[in-house]
């Protein structure tokens, strides 16, 4: 599998003569090990020496065996481990200048002038302070005779790059910190389990999550499970919250709900700064309503366990970017932090982000709660607004009498039901009449259309598959029946949730506008497929859940191989012709390779990979894992590759084969897919609401412009609506996927981390940016 790349410098020589140290500090977070692994392996790939610093800043101060050389094999089999393998510790010594002098001496004596710190804002602030006073520390060490003038000149500048590891997602400037997604997985697992027992006994459950100063976990948990009430530190409830809470819970019961879920972070406070506790809420609900109420405090369960696929990929991508940032830095480059914006790795000035994080705390302390919400970022603010709109029914002042129909098309996948729920509730909140189309296009043609209400979609966010029912059939042979059905039910707009078939089906409906005036209505496609092969979006609903299923299976397979030694597993993934699942699954699982349709390979490539695995069998990590996309090659089938590996590996390793099949489509949706579906469903309705205003002409609605039928997708950093007609040029209809796919740029990372001999393209690296202008403002101070 050859890799062609354009690069400005030879990436395998960038680090020659340089040394990099990596440490983890502060609270541990799942995914830190993936970041450490990537930092070590990419550092070694560039020719640099890489060192572990064990036990965080404490190890940096104490030196000795705490700072040791890292090897390629020393980071094997750690991508799937929670916590941090190299340890983390609170360090009072580093807070004192004397302690920092010891740390500087230890680094200088080892020739280390590049430091990668994985931790929270406190850890990263400490790193920047260390960097700022570096020259003064060296001068004092020379005076004290601890280092020579020559050593001081050679180590005259210290480069610092940070990666934020924090389950609270409390660092401003990034969409997600390492560990947050995994913590949400732990929380949602508990919420799903609690919901079943709560329904059985008609109970109210109060779930206490982490987040002393940040409400991210609480808010996103509430969105993901449809909680009836949530507290967040950034926006304390109104002074009469007790009465409102009881009223809301009672309303839910009268509407037929058998349970109530209340989410509270450990740092919840009232407007006057008094702590709101779980016990206080339990007493309130029990005394005022008489509901059977229980408390579950998750505590450090949220920090533990296996990292999610998202956190493994995030940690790996950030680790690669951190190494490049260190090696490209100059003495004039400010200390930076690698963050995530949409699906882009971004470098931001560390202290600008730290300052904004401090500004949030100041705004909360001063009672400027709206400012605190804004400072958390646009995503946080929008999700807070969305929760309030979707959790509690507030009848609109005016009904629009617009009929919006929702249907699923194509194969089922996780997240579909969350999108339906959000669209239904947002539509009702906007005053529209919402219609559910059962059994996909067939149901639309046959009139299987019924009104759907606010309460009927309760609990849908956590349900897998498609409750409405979904099929692969397209509309082209049923256009006349569809026309009649649209007329009969007076449908004014369509929300189509599904995969490539949904996309092509919508194109067929748009094409039919030339013959049928009834098709001249606004349409929006929400991509939902494990294959992630719909043009117009970087991510589709369902892919994150599928990736977690793949990573979990690969973990078990690798564990099995660890017990037998000298074994290679060949795993077949779904995806049609699209290699997204195979590539990202391989990166998340720490696999040795992934065969995909987009990157052609031949028998020589297969032989080279066998040789690579044979070399690996002579190392302590003598086991292998290869992923293969189901349609990557018609002749080199999974069975063929299995037999080839088995034959060529005789006497060195044996081989096993697994076909994951439809397990990748099943199961409860991941937190990411629940929240992504919620955002997509709500945003689609807001877009349609605006289209209604644009398309009202001469007493009726008429929409036939290209921008009245769009795909709603995530593109780089934002959710955008792209006309179906414009996306045709970027569509490979034969192989059912986009012609351009962003994730192909990540394949070299997967290969380098698996020790393939390829060149990394460094011409398209992230440049130093600044946080959005909003967070520089005083916000009315």
PDB file of C-alpha atoms in Angstrom, residues 374-489:
ATOM      1  CA  UNK A 374     -20.898  32.428  26.337  1.00  0.00           C
ATOM      2  CA  UNK A 375     -17.304  32.044  27.475  1.00  0.00           C
ATOM      3  CA  UNK A 376     -17.694  28.270  27.462  1.00  0.00           C
ATOM      4  CA  UNK A 377     -18.069  28.558  23.698  1.00  0.00           C
ATOM      5  CA  UNK A 378     -20.758  28.506  21.062  1.00  0.00           C
ATOM      6  CA  UNK A 379     -21.294  24.741  21.265  1.00  0.00           C
ATOM      7  CA  UNK A 380     -21.925  24.864  24.994  1.00  0.00           C
ATOM      8  CA  UNK A 381     -24.262  27.849  24.652  1.00  0.00           C
ATOM      9  CA  UNK A 382     -26.233  26.273  21.794  1.00  0.00           C
ATOM     10  CA  UNK A 383     -26.595  22.983  23.625  1.00  0.00           C
ATOM     11  CA  UNK A 384     -27.847  24.723  26.739  1.00  0.00           C
ATOM     12  CA  UNK A 385     -30.515  26.463  24.657  1.00  0.00           C
ATOM     13  CA  UNK A 386     -31.362  23.206  22.898  1.00  0.00           C
ATOM     14  CA  UNK A 387     -31.779  21.307  26.153  1.00  0.00           C
ATOM     15  CA  UNK A 388     -34.240  23.891  27.449  1.00  0.00           C
ATOM     16  CA  UNK A 389     -36.232  23.713  24.200  1.00  0.00           C
ATOM     17  CA  UNK A 390     -36.367  19.896  24.021  1.00  0.00           C
ATOM     18  CA  UNK A 391     -36.727  18.894  27.664  1.00  0.00           C
ATOM     19  CA  UNK A 392     -39.827  20.872  28.628  1.00  0.00           C
ATOM     20  CA  UNK A 393     -42.900  21.492  26.503  1.00  0.00           C
ATOM     21  CA  UNK A 394     -43.844  25.134  26.231  1.00  0.00           C
ATOM     22  CA  UNK A 395     -46.754  25.507  23.768  1.00  0.00           C
ATOM     23  CA  UNK A 396     -45.952  28.098  21.092  1.00  0.00           C
ATOM     24  CA  UNK A 397     -47.976  31.283  21.019  1.00  0.00           C
ATOM     25  CA  UNK A 398     -48.882  30.779  17.355  1.00  0.00           C
ATOM     26  CA  UNK A 399     -49.373  27.588  15.323  1.00  0.00           C
ATOM     27  CA  UNK A 400     -47.918  27.636  11.816  1.00  0.00           C
ATOM     28  CA  UNK A 401     -50.134  24.828  10.454  1.00  0.00           C
ATOM     29  CA  UNK A 402     -47.098  23.541   8.590  1.00  0.00           C
ATOM     30  CA  UNK A 403     -46.984  19.742   8.294  1.00  0.00           C
ATOM     31  CA  UNK A 404     -43.460  18.334   8.525  1.00  0.00           C
ATOM     32  CA  UNK A 405     -42.982  14.618   7.790  1.00  0.00           C
ATOM     33  CA  UNK A 406     -40.043  12.619   9.150  1.00  0.00           C
ATOM     34  CA  UNK A 407     -38.826   9.261   7.862  1.00  0.00           C
ATOM     35  CA  UNK A 408     -35.843   6.920   7.958  1.00  0.00           C
ATOM     36  CA  UNK A 409     -34.354   5.531   4.736  1.00  0.00           C
ATOM     37  CA  UNK A 410     -31.755   2.797   4.211  1.00  0.00           C
ATOM     38  CA  UNK A 411     -30.105   0.537   6.775  1.00  0.00           C
ATOM     39  CA  UNK A 412     -30.796   1.192  10.474  1.00  0.00           C
ATOM     40  CA  UNK A 413     -28.116   2.704  12.660  1.00  0.00           C
ATOM     41  CA  UNK A 414     -27.664   4.143  16.139  1.00  0.00           C
ATOM     42  CA  UNK A 415     -28.650   7.796  16.516  1.00  0.00           C
ATOM     43  CA  UNK A 416     -31.607   7.748  14.119  1.00  0.00           C
ATOM     44  CA  UNK A 417     -34.140   7.823  16.943  1.00  0.00           C
ATOM     45  CA  UNK A 418     -32.355  10.680  18.719  1.00  0.00           C
ATOM     46  CA  UNK A 419     -32.589  12.728  15.510  1.00  0.00           C
ATOM     47  CA  UNK A 420     -36.301  11.912  15.135  1.00  0.00           C
ATOM     48  CA  UNK A 421     -37.009  12.903  18.748  1.00  0.00           C
ATOM     49  CA  UNK A 422     -35.193  16.213  18.424  1.00  0.00           C
ATOM     50  CA  UNK A 423     -36.871  17.038  15.109  1.00  0.00           C
ATOM     51  CA  UNK A 424     -40.325  16.206  16.477  1.00  0.00           C
ATOM     52  CA  UNK A 425     -39.936  18.259  19.627  1.00  0.00           C
ATOM     53  CA  UNK A 426     -38.265  21.201  17.925  1.00  0.00           C
ATOM     54  CA  UNK A 427     -40.970  21.171  15.272  1.00  0.00           C
ATOM     55  CA  UNK A 428     -43.731  21.202  17.873  1.00  0.00           C
ATOM     56  CA  UNK A 429     -41.929  24.006  19.743  1.00  0.00           C
ATOM     57  CA  UNK A 430     -41.925  26.002  16.479  1.00  0.00           C
ATOM     58  CA  UNK A 431     -45.659  25.485  16.085  1.00  0.00           C
ATOM     59  CA  UNK A 432     -45.547  22.896  13.287  1.00  0.00           C
ATOM     60  CA  UNK A 433     -47.590  19.709  12.998  1.00  0.00           C
ATOM     61  CA  UNK A 434     -45.209  16.741  13.004  1.00  0.00           C
ATOM     62  CA  UNK A 435     -45.935  13.577  11.011  1.00  0.00           C
ATOM     63  CA  UNK A 436     -44.150  10.229  11.345  1.00  0.00           C
ATOM     64  CA  UNK A 437     -43.686   8.202   8.165  1.00  0.00           C
ATOM     65  CA  UNK A 438     -43.449   4.527   9.069  1.00  0.00           C
ATOM     66  CA  UNK A 439     -41.525   2.000   6.947  1.00  0.00           C
ATOM     67  CA  UNK A 440     -39.501   4.475   4.935  1.00  0.00           C
ATOM     68  CA  UNK A 441     -40.231   5.328   1.278  1.00  0.00           C
ATOM     69  CA  UNK A 442     -42.731   2.466   1.065  1.00  0.00           C
ATOM     70  CA  UNK A 443     -44.629   3.988   3.958  1.00  0.00           C
ATOM     71  CA  UNK A 444     -44.602   7.413   2.311  1.00  0.00           C
ATOM     72  CA  UNK A 445     -46.043   5.918  -0.876  1.00  0.00           C
ATOM     73  CA  UNK A 446     -48.610   3.775   0.931  1.00  0.00           C
ATOM     74  CA  UNK A 447     -49.794   6.456   3.338  1.00  0.00           C
ATOM     75  CA  UNK A 448     -48.344   4.962   6.533  1.00  0.00           C
ATOM     76  CA  UNK A 449     -48.241   8.448   7.998  1.00  0.00           C
ATOM     77  CA  UNK A 450     -49.471   9.420  11.448  1.00  0.00           C
ATOM     78  CA  UNK A 451     -49.182  12.472  13.716  1.00  0.00           C
ATOM     79  CA  UNK A 452     -46.390  12.173  16.261  1.00  0.00           C
ATOM     80  CA  UNK A 453     -46.516  14.002  19.590  1.00  0.00           C
ATOM     81  CA  UNK A 454     -44.121  15.431  22.163  1.00  0.00           C
ATOM     82  CA  UNK A 455     -44.619  12.599  24.656  1.00  0.00           C
ATOM     83  CA  UNK A 456     -44.580   9.793  22.086  1.00  0.00           C
ATOM     84  CA  UNK A 457     -40.838  10.306  21.485  1.00  0.00           C
ATOM     85  CA  UNK A 458     -39.885  10.245  25.181  1.00  0.00           C
ATOM     86  CA  UNK A 459     -36.954   7.924  25.800  1.00  0.00           C
ATOM     87  CA  UNK A 460     -36.018   7.635  22.131  1.00  0.00           C
ATOM     88  CA  UNK A 461     -32.483   9.043  22.462  1.00  0.00           C
ATOM     89  CA  UNK A 462     -31.153   5.836  23.997  1.00  0.00           C
ATOM     90  CA  UNK A 463     -32.848   3.444  21.581  1.00  0.00           C
ATOM     91  CA  UNK A 464     -30.832   1.771  18.826  1.00  0.00           C
ATOM     92  CA  UNK A 465     -32.033   0.989  15.314  1.00  0.00           C
ATOM     93  CA  UNK A 466     -35.054   2.732  13.798  1.00  0.00           C
ATOM     94  CA  UNK A 467     -38.328   2.872  15.716  1.00  0.00           C
ATOM     95  CA  UNK A 468     -40.106   4.340  12.673  1.00  0.00           C
ATOM     96  CA  UNK A 469     -38.856   1.470  10.533  1.00  0.00           C
ATOM     97  CA  UNK A 470     -36.492   1.808   7.600  1.00  0.00           C
ATOM     98  CA  UNK A 471     -35.963   0.168   4.208  1.00  0.00           C
ATOM     99  CA  UNK A 472     -33.527   0.480   1.326  1.00  0.00           C
ATOM    100  CA  UNK A 473     -36.091   0.984  -1.471  1.00  0.00           C
ATOM    101  CA  UNK A 474     -35.880   4.230  -3.445  1.00  0.00           C
ATOM    102  CA  UNK A 475     -38.800   6.393  -4.587  1.00  0.00           C
ATOM    103  CA  UNK A 476     -38.276   6.318  -8.359  1.00  0.00           C
ATOM    104  CA  UNK A 477     -40.849   3.542  -8.983  1.00  0.00           C
ATOM    105  CA  UNK A 478     -43.405   4.988  -6.571  1.00  0.00           C
ATOM    106  CA  UNK A 479     -43.473   8.668  -7.526  1.00  0.00           C
ATOM    107  CA  UNK A 480     -47.157   8.772  -8.463  1.00  0.00           C
ATOM    108  CA  UNK A 481     -48.200   7.165  -5.172  1.00  0.00           C
ATOM    109  CA  UNK A 482     -45.849   9.471  -3.247  1.00  0.00           C
ATOM    110  CA  UNK A 483     -47.378  12.498  -4.983  1.00  0.00           C
ATOM    111  CA  UNK A 484     -50.862  11.415  -3.966  1.00  0.00           C
ATOM    112  CA  UNK A 485     -49.744  10.716  -0.397  1.00  0.00           C
ATOM    113  CA  UNK A 486     -48.098  14.141  -0.056  1.00  0.00           C
ATOM    114  CA  UNK A 487     -51.322  15.732  -1.280  1.00  0.00           C
ATOM    115  CA  UNK A 488     -53.589  13.652   0.954  1.00  0.00           C
ATOM    116  CA  UNK A 489     -51.608  14.383   4.107  1.00  0.00           C
TER     117      UNK A 489
END
